[in-house]
mmCIF file of N, CA and C in Angstrom:
data_model
loop_
_atom_site.group_PDB
_atom_site.id
_atom_site.type_symbol
_atom_site.label_atom_id
_atom_site.label_comp_id
_atom_site.label_asym_id
_atom_site.label_seq_id
_atom_site.Cartn_x
_atom_site.Cartn_y
_atom_site.Cartn_z
ATOM 1 N N MET A 1013 147.911 109.612 90.986
ATOM 2 C CA MET A 1013 146.875 109.133 91.859
ATOM 3 C C MET A 1013 146.079 110.315 92.420
ATOM 4 N N ARG A 1014 146.765 111.415 92.720
ATOM 5 C CA ARG A 1014 146.086 112.581 93.259
ATOM 6 C C ARG A 1014 145.063 113.126 92.265
ATOM 7 N N LEU A 1015 145.400 113.106 90.973
ATOM 8 C CA LEU A 1015 144.492 113.585 89.940
ATOM 9 C C LEU A 1015 143.226 112.721 89.898
ATOM 10 N N GLY A 1016 143.364 111.421 90.074
ATOM 11 C CA GLY A 1016 142.206 110.518 90.091
ATOM 12 C C GLY A 1016 141.289 110.817 91.264
ATOM 13 N N ARG A 1017 141.857 111.119 92.413
ATOM 14 C CA ARG A 1017 141.069 111.448 93.609
ATOM 15 C C ARG A 1017 140.319 112.759 93.407
ATOM 16 N N LEU A 1018 140.978 113.759 92.809
ATOM 17 C CA LEU A 1018 140.322 115.041 92.536
ATOM 18 C C LEU A 1018 139.182 114.867 91.539
ATOM 19 N N SER A 1019 139.381 114.014 90.553
ATOM 20 C CA SER A 1019 138.325 113.758 89.572
ATOM 21 C C SER A 1019 137.113 113.119 90.246
ATOM 22 N N SER A 1020 137.362 112.189 91.147
ATOM 23 C CA SER A 1020 136.262 111.537 91.873
ATOM 24 C C SER A 1020 135.493 112.542 92.716
ATOM 25 N N ILE A 1021 136.201 113.412 93.390
ATOM 26 C CA ILE A 1021 135.552 114.436 94.221
ATOM 27 C C ILE A 1021 134.745 115.386 93.342
ATOM 28 N N ALA A 1022 135.301 115.772 92.209
ATOM 29 C CA ALA A 1022 134.588 116.671 91.285
ATOM 30 C C ALA A 1022 133.300 116.015 90.789
ATOM 31 N N LEU A 1023 133.354 114.733 90.496
ATOM 32 C CA LEU A 1023 132.154 114.023 90.030
ATOM 33 C C LEU A 1023 131.072 113.990 91.111
ATOM 34 N N VAL A 1024 131.469 113.801 92.346
ATOM 35 C CA VAL A 1024 130.501 113.786 93.450
ATOM 36 C C VAL A 1024 129.816 115.140 93.561
ATOM 37 N N PHE A 1025 130.585 116.230 93.521
ATOM 38 C CA PHE A 1025 129.989 117.568 93.615
ATOM 39 C C PHE A 1025 129.129 117.884 92.399
ATOM 40 N N ALA A 1026 129.524 117.435 91.234
ATOM 41 C CA ALA A 1026 128.724 117.673 90.021
ATOM 42 C C ALA A 1026 127.379 116.964 90.140
ATOM 43 N N ALA A 1027 127.374 115.768 90.652
ATOM 44 C CA ALA A 1027 126.125 115.019 90.805
ATOM 45 C C ALA A 1027 125.201 115.688 91.809
ATOM 46 N N ILE A 1028 125.762 116.266 92.847
ATOM 47 C CA ILE A 1028 124.954 116.934 93.871
ATOM 48 C C ILE A 1028 124.339 118.217 93.331
ATOM 49 N N SER A 1029 125.049 118.945 92.500
ATOM 50 C CA SER A 1029 124.587 120.254 92.067
ATOM 51 C C SER A 1029 123.633 120.209 90.870
ATOM 52 N N VAL A 1030 123.476 119.066 90.234
ATOM 53 C CA VAL A 1030 122.588 118.959 89.076
ATOM 54 C C VAL A 1030 121.164 118.745 89.574
ATOM 55 N N PRO A 1031 120.232 119.657 89.242
ATOM 56 C CA PRO A 1031 118.860 119.500 89.703
ATOM 57 C C PRO A 1031 118.158 118.367 88.970
ATOM 58 N N ALA A 1032 117.194 117.762 89.639
ATOM 59 C CA ALA A 1032 116.397 116.716 89.010
ATOM 60 C C ALA A 1032 115.472 117.356 87.987
ATOM 61 N N HIS A 1033 115.222 116.659 86.915
ATOM 62 C CA HIS A 1033 114.346 117.179 85.871
ATOM 63 C C HIS A 1033 112.899 116.842 86.195
ATOM 64 N N ALA A 1034 112.049 117.825 86.062
ATOM 65 C CA ALA A 1034 110.630 117.611 86.285
ATOM 66 C C ALA A 1034 110.049 116.875 85.090
ATOM 67 N N ALA A 1035 109.019 116.114 85.353
ATOM 68 C CA ALA A 1035 108.348 115.345 84.302
ATOM 69 C C ALA A 1035 107.157 116.125 83.760
ATOM 70 N N THR A 1036 106.769 115.790 82.545
ATOM 71 C CA THR A 1036 105.523 116.286 81.979
ATOM 72 C C THR A 1036 104.601 115.089 81.822
ATOM 73 N N ILE A 1037 103.430 115.191 82.421
ATOM 74 C CA ILE A 1037 102.479 114.089 82.436
ATOM 75 C C ILE A 1037 101.247 114.506 81.643
ATOM 76 N N GLU A 1038 100.842 113.686 80.686
ATOM 77 C CA GLU A 1038 99.675 113.986 79.864
ATOM 78 C C GLU A 1038 98.445 113.250 80.380
ATOM 79 N N ILE A 1039 97.357 114.010 80.488
ATOM 80 C CA ILE A 1039 96.069 113.445 80.894
ATOM 81 C C ILE A 1039 95.064 113.840 79.821
ATOM 82 N N ALA A 1040 94.392 112.847 79.256
ATOM 83 C CA ALA A 1040 93.448 113.098 78.164
ATOM 84 C C ALA A 1040 92.013 113.092 78.665
ATOM 85 N N MET A 1041 91.218 113.919 78.024
ATOM 86 C CA MET A 1041 89.774 113.934 78.239
ATOM 87 C C MET A 1041 89.140 113.610 76.900
ATOM 88 N N GLU A 1042 88.509 112.435 76.854
ATOM 89 C CA GLU A 1042 87.955 111.956 75.589
ATOM 90 C C GLU A 1042 86.761 111.060 75.859
ATOM 91 N N ASN A 1043 85.693 111.275 75.111
ATOM 92 C CA ASN A 1043 84.463 110.494 75.272
ATOM 93 C C ASN A 1043 83.941 110.549 76.705
ATOM 94 N N LEU A 1044 84.030 111.732 77.304
ATOM 95 C CA LEU A 1044 83.553 111.991 78.672
ATOM 96 C C LEU A 1044 84.272 111.150 79.721
ATOM 97 N N VAL A 1045 85.548 110.875 79.463
ATOM 98 C CA VAL A 1045 86.373 110.108 80.398
ATOM 99 C C VAL A 1045 87.714 110.806 80.553
ATOM 100 N N ILE A 1046 88.220 110.866 81.800
ATOM 101 C CA ILE A 1046 89.570 111.369 82.081
ATOM 102 C C ILE A 1046 90.486 110.155 82.155
ATOM 103 N N SER A 1047 91.575 110.187 81.380
ATOM 104 C CA SER A 1047 92.443 109.020 81.321
ATOM 105 C C SER A 1047 93.920 109.445 81.318
ATOM 106 N N PRO A 1048 94.726 108.899 82.216
ATOM 107 C CA PRO A 1048 94.354 107.968 83.271
ATOM 108 C C PRO A 1048 93.600 108.675 84.399
ATOM 109 N N ALA A 1049 92.760 107.919 85.070
ATOM 110 C CA ALA A 1049 91.931 108.482 86.142
ATOM 111 C C ALA A 1049 92.719 108.670 87.429
ATOM 112 N N GLU A 1050 93.839 107.993 87.544
ATOM 113 C CA GLU A 1050 94.693 108.150 88.725
ATOM 114 C C GLU A 1050 96.131 108.294 88.262
ATOM 115 N N VAL A 1051 96.782 109.388 88.726
ATOM 116 C CA VAL A 1051 98.146 109.694 88.307
ATOM 117 C C VAL A 1051 98.984 110.022 89.533
ATOM 118 N N SER A 1052 100.211 109.494 89.554
ATOM 119 C CA SER A 1052 101.186 109.875 90.577
ATOM 120 C C SER A 1052 102.182 110.831 89.949
ATOM 121 N N ALA A 1053 102.512 111.898 90.672
ATOM 122 C CA ALA A 1053 103.424 112.917 90.168
ATOM 123 C C ALA A 1053 104.210 113.483 91.344
ATOM 124 N N LYS A 1054 105.091 114.423 91.043
ATOM 125 C CA LYS A 1054 105.895 115.082 92.073
ATOM 126 C C LYS A 1054 105.738 116.586 91.953
ATOM 127 N N VAL A 1055 105.963 117.265 93.069
ATOM 128 C CA VAL A 1055 105.963 118.726 93.051
ATOM 129 C C VAL A 1055 106.973 119.175 91.993
ATOM 130 N N GLY A 1056 106.578 120.118 91.161
ATOM 131 C CA GLY A 1056 107.431 120.603 90.084
ATOM 132 C C GLY A 1056 107.120 119.984 88.737
ATOM 133 N N ASP A 1057 106.421 118.845 88.735
ATOM 134 C CA ASP A 1057 106.023 118.234 87.473
ATOM 135 C C ASP A 1057 104.960 119.094 86.800
ATOM 136 N N THR A 1058 104.865 118.974 85.488
ATOM 137 C CA THR A 1058 103.857 119.680 84.711
ATOM 138 C C THR A 1058 102.795 118.693 84.259
ATOM 139 N N ILE A 1059 101.554 119.057 84.480
ATOM 140 C CA ILE A 1059 100.435 118.268 83.968
ATOM 141 C C ILE A 1059 99.952 118.951 82.698
ATOM 142 N N THR A 1060 99.829 118.196 81.631
ATOM 143 C CA THR A 1060 99.230 118.686 80.398
ATOM 144 C C THR A 1060 97.905 117.972 80.217
ATOM 145 N N TRP A 1061 96.820 118.743 80.334
ATOM 146 C CA TRP A 1061 95.491 118.196 80.087
ATOM 147 C C TRP A 1061 95.185 118.403 78.617
ATOM 148 N N ILE A 1062 94.732 117.348 77.943
ATOM 149 C CA ILE A 1062 94.436 117.406 76.513
ATOM 150 C C ILE A 1062 92.956 117.068 76.318
ATOM 151 N N ASN A 1063 92.202 118.020 75.807
ATOM 152 C CA ASN A 1063 90.787 117.804 75.527
ATOM 153 C C ASN A 1063 90.658 117.301 74.094
ATOM 154 N N LYS A 1064 90.306 116.042 73.935
ATOM 155 C CA LYS A 1064 90.150 115.445 72.605
ATOM 156 C C LYS A 1064 88.700 115.460 72.138
ATOM 157 N N ASP A 1065 87.824 115.978 72.994
ATOM 158 C CA ASP A 1065 86.402 116.025 72.654
ATOM 159 C C ASP A 1065 86.064 117.282 71.853
ATOM 160 N N VAL A 1066 84.824 117.308 71.327
ATOM 161 C CA VAL A 1066 84.353 118.456 70.544
ATOM 162 C C VAL A 1066 83.595 119.463 71.411
ATOM 163 N N PHE A 1067 83.617 119.253 72.715
ATOM 164 C CA PHE A 1067 82.996 120.204 73.638
ATOM 165 C C PHE A 1067 83.966 120.478 74.784
ATOM 166 N N ALA A 1068 83.746 121.582 75.490
ATOM 167 C CA ALA A 1068 84.663 122.036 76.545
ATOM 168 C C ALA A 1068 84.607 121.132 77.776
ATOM 169 N N HIS A 1069 85.728 121.104 78.486
ATOM 170 C CA HIS A 1069 85.848 120.419 79.778
ATOM 171 C C HIS A 1069 86.604 121.342 80.722
ATOM 172 N N THR A 1070 86.608 120.969 82.004
ATOM 173 C CA THR A 1070 87.483 121.620 82.971
ATOM 174 C C THR A 1070 88.212 120.548 83.762
ATOM 175 N N ALA A 1071 89.308 120.934 84.375
ATOM 176 C CA ALA A 1071 89.989 120.133 85.389
ATOM 177 C C ALA A 1071 89.914 120.999 86.641
ATOM 178 N N THR A 1072 88.943 120.703 87.496
ATOM 179 C CA THR A 1072 88.649 121.531 88.662
ATOM 180 C C THR A 1072 88.946 120.742 89.933
ATOM 181 N N ALA A 1073 89.929 121.203 90.697
ATOM 182 C CA ALA A 1073 90.298 120.532 91.942
ATOM 183 C C ALA A 1073 89.232 120.786 93.005
ATOM 184 N N LYS A 1074 88.839 119.737 93.691
ATOM 185 C CA LYS A 1074 87.847 119.881 94.763
ATOM 186 C C LYS A 1074 88.367 120.748 95.899
ATOM 187 N N ASN A 1075 89.694 120.764 96.108
ATOM 188 C CA ASN A 1075 90.269 121.556 97.198
ATOM 189 C C ASN A 1075 90.652 122.973 96.769
ATOM 190 N N GLY A 1076 90.378 123.345 95.509
ATOM 191 C CA GLY A 1076 90.667 124.692 95.030
ATOM 192 C C GLY A 1076 92.071 124.916 94.504
ATOM 193 N N ASP A 1077 92.907 123.894 94.434
ATOM 194 C CA ASP A 1077 94.290 124.061 93.980
ATOM 195 C C ASP A 1077 94.392 124.505 92.522
ATOM 196 N N PHE A 1078 93.468 124.084 91.675
ATOM 197 C CA PHE A 1078 93.490 124.496 90.270
ATOM 198 C C PHE A 1078 92.090 124.410 89.682
ATOM 199 N N ASP A 1079 91.900 125.177 88.623
ATOM 200 C CA ASP A 1079 90.648 125.154 87.861
ATOM 201 C C ASP A 1079 91.010 125.538 86.430
ATOM 202 N N VAL A 1080 91.216 124.528 85.606
ATOM 203 C CA VAL A 1080 91.692 124.713 84.245
ATOM 204 C C VAL A 1080 90.529 124.509 83.279
ATOM 205 N N THR A 1081 90.304 125.485 82.399
ATOM 206 C CA THR A 1081 89.270 125.357 81.382
ATOM 207 C C THR A 1081 89.916 124.895 80.082
ATOM 208 N N LEU A 1082 89.313 123.882 79.468
ATOM 209 C CA LEU A 1082 89.851 123.301 78.246
ATOM 210 C C LEU A 1082 88.832 123.416 77.116
ATOM 211 N N PRO A 1083 89.023 124.355 76.196
ATOM 212 C CA PRO A 1083 88.132 124.426 75.041
ATOM 213 C C PRO A 1083 88.223 123.138 74.213
ATOM 214 N N PRO A 1084 87.269 122.905 73.339
ATOM 215 C CA PRO A 1084 87.313 121.709 72.493
ATOM 216 C C PRO A 1084 88.623 121.609 71.698
ATOM 217 N N LYS A 1085 89.175 120.408 71.673
ATOM 218 C CA LYS A 1085 90.380 120.102 70.889
ATOM 219 C C LYS A 1085 91.594 120.943 71.269
ATOM 220 N N LYS A 1086 91.653 121.411 72.522
ATOM 221 C CA LYS A 1086 92.779 122.224 73.001
ATOM 222 C C LYS A 1086 93.427 121.550 74.204
ATOM 223 N N SER A 1087 94.563 122.105 74.635
ATOM 224 C CA SER A 1087 95.241 121.600 75.823
ATOM 225 C C SER A 1087 95.644 122.764 76.709
ATOM 226 N N ALA A 1088 95.983 122.439 77.947
ATOM 227 C CA ALA A 1088 96.452 123.437 78.914
ATOM 228 C C ALA A 1088 97.397 122.735 79.873
ATOM 229 N N THR A 1089 98.265 123.520 80.509
ATOM 230 C CA THR A 1089 99.228 122.944 81.445
ATOM 231 C C THR A 1089 99.152 123.624 82.802
ATOM 232 N N SER A 1090 99.574 122.870 83.811
ATOM 233 C CA SER A 1090 99.719 123.381 85.176
ATOM 234 C C SER A 1090 100.946 122.747 85.791
ATOM 235 N N VAL A 1091 101.688 123.540 86.569
ATOM 236 C CA VAL A 1091 102.828 123.013 87.311
ATOM 237 C C VAL A 1091 102.354 122.717 88.729
ATOM 238 N N LEU A 1092 102.663 121.523 89.209
ATOM 239 C CA LEU A 1092 102.232 121.108 90.550
ATOM 240 C C LEU A 1092 103.106 121.783 91.589
ATOM 241 N N LYS A 1093 102.472 122.445 92.556
ATOM 242 C CA LYS A 1093 103.206 123.280 93.513
ATOM 243 C C LYS A 1093 103.273 122.736 94.923
ATOM 244 N N LYS A 1094 102.361 121.815 95.283
ATOM 245 C CA LYS A 1094 102.416 121.293 96.655
ATOM 246 C C LYS A 1094 101.978 119.839 96.688
ATOM 247 N N PRO A 1095 102.522 119.090 97.651
ATOM 248 C CA PRO A 1095 102.190 117.675 97.741
ATOM 249 C C PRO A 1095 100.784 117.441 98.305
ATOM 250 N N GLY A 1096 100.290 116.261 98.041
ATOM 251 C CA GLY A 1096 98.986 115.863 98.565
ATOM 252 C C GLY A 1096 98.207 115.094 97.517
ATOM 253 N N THR A 1097 97.044 114.621 97.918
ATOM 254 C CA THR A 1097 96.147 113.932 97.002
ATOM 255 C C THR A 1097 95.048 114.907 96.616
ATOM 256 N N VAL A 1098 94.893 115.117 95.314
ATOM 257 C CA VAL A 1098 93.923 116.087 94.817
ATOM 258 C C VAL A 1098 92.908 115.372 93.936
ATOM 259 N N ASP A 1099 91.666 115.372 94.380
ATOM 260 C CA ASP A 1099 90.578 114.866 93.553
ATOM 261 C C ASP A 1099 90.092 116.014 92.686
ATOM 262 N N TYR A 1100 89.840 115.736 91.405
ATOM 263 C CA TYR A 1100 89.349 116.781 90.517
ATOM 264 C C TYR A 1100 88.296 116.211 89.571
ATOM 265 N N TYR A 1101 87.588 117.105 88.910
ATOM 266 C CA TYR A 1101 86.465 116.705 88.062
ATOM 267 C C TYR A 1101 86.243 117.766 86.993
ATOM 268 N N CYS A 1102 85.331 117.490 86.072
ATOM 269 C CA CYS A 1102 84.921 118.460 85.070
ATOM 270 C C CYS A 1102 83.639 119.127 85.568
ATOM 271 N N ARG A 1103 83.652 120.456 85.686
ATOM 272 C CA ARG A 1103 82.467 121.181 86.144
ATOM 273 C C ARG A 1103 81.283 121.001 85.202
ATOM 274 N N TYR A 1104 81.553 120.836 83.906
ATOM 275 C CA TYR A 1104 80.479 120.677 82.935
ATOM 276 C C TYR A 1104 79.927 119.254 82.895
ATOM 277 N N HIS A 1105 80.761 118.299 83.289
ATOM 278 C CA HIS A 1105 80.387 116.878 83.249
ATOM 279 C C HIS A 1105 80.869 116.233 84.563
ATOM 280 N N PRO A 1106 80.132 116.437 85.659
ATOM 281 C CA PRO A 1106 80.606 116.023 86.985
ATOM 282 C C PRO A 1106 80.884 114.526 87.145
ATOM 283 N N ASN A 1107 80.411 113.722 86.214
ATOM 284 C CA ASN A 1107 80.727 112.287 86.271
ATOM 285 C C ASN A 1107 82.173 112.012 85.848
ATOM 286 N N MET A 1108 82.834 112.995 85.252
ATOM 287 C CA MET A 1108 84.243 112.855 84.879
ATOM 288 C C MET A 1108 85.085 113.209 86.108
ATOM 289 N N LYS A 1109 85.710 112.194 86.695
ATOM 290 C CA LYS A 1109 86.466 112.379 87.936
ATOM 291 C C LYS A 1109 87.827 111.719 87.822
ATOM 292 N N ALA A 1110 88.799 112.280 88.560
ATOM 293 C CA ALA A 1110 90.147 111.708 88.574
ATOM 294 C C ALA A 1110 90.868 112.152 89.836
ATOM 295 N N THR A 1111 92.050 111.572 90.055
ATOM 296 C CA THR A 1111 92.849 111.857 91.242
ATOM 297 C C THR A 1111 94.318 112.032 90.869
ATOM 298 N N LEU A 1112 94.934 113.085 91.434
ATOM 299 C CA LEU A 1112 96.379 113.291 91.329
ATOM 300 C C LEU A 1112 96.992 113.024 92.693
ATOM 301 N N LYS A 1113 97.985 112.163 92.746
ATOM 302 C CA LYS A 1113 98.730 111.919 93.977
ATOM 303 C C LYS A 1113 100.094 112.582 93.784
ATOM 304 N N ILE A 1114 100.305 113.682 94.522
ATOM 305 C CA ILE A 1114 101.494 114.509 94.331
ATOM 306 C C ILE A 1114 102.450 114.300 95.505
ATOM 307 N N GLU A 1115 103.634 113.815 95.197
ATOM 308 C CA GLU A 1115 104.664 113.590 96.215
ATOM 309 C C GLU A 1115 105.617 114.789 96.248
ATOM 310 N N PRO A 1116 106.264 114.996 97.404
ATOM 311 C CA PRO A 1116 107.227 116.115 97.513
ATOM 312 C C PRO A 1116 108.393 115.968 96.560
#
């Protein structure tokens, strides 16, 4: 019985010490549209912006948190570092707009 109790305690500590895995979220830019236009994520998650168009785009945060340049048919990544709601757009095509909602 003592061995069973020790195993249970070990499992509890193992669960506590295992870090949560960050997610990778893909956002596409295609036909002058950012899709999805609204994304929820967490601090530590990675955003992969994928430019499917034949011309360059940017993912430029209005608050200055990031400014990613995406050449035609290329992708880029950013790791989210702080919580908050970040509106962003393409500097070359200002009608392309989206929002990231970043939770702690």
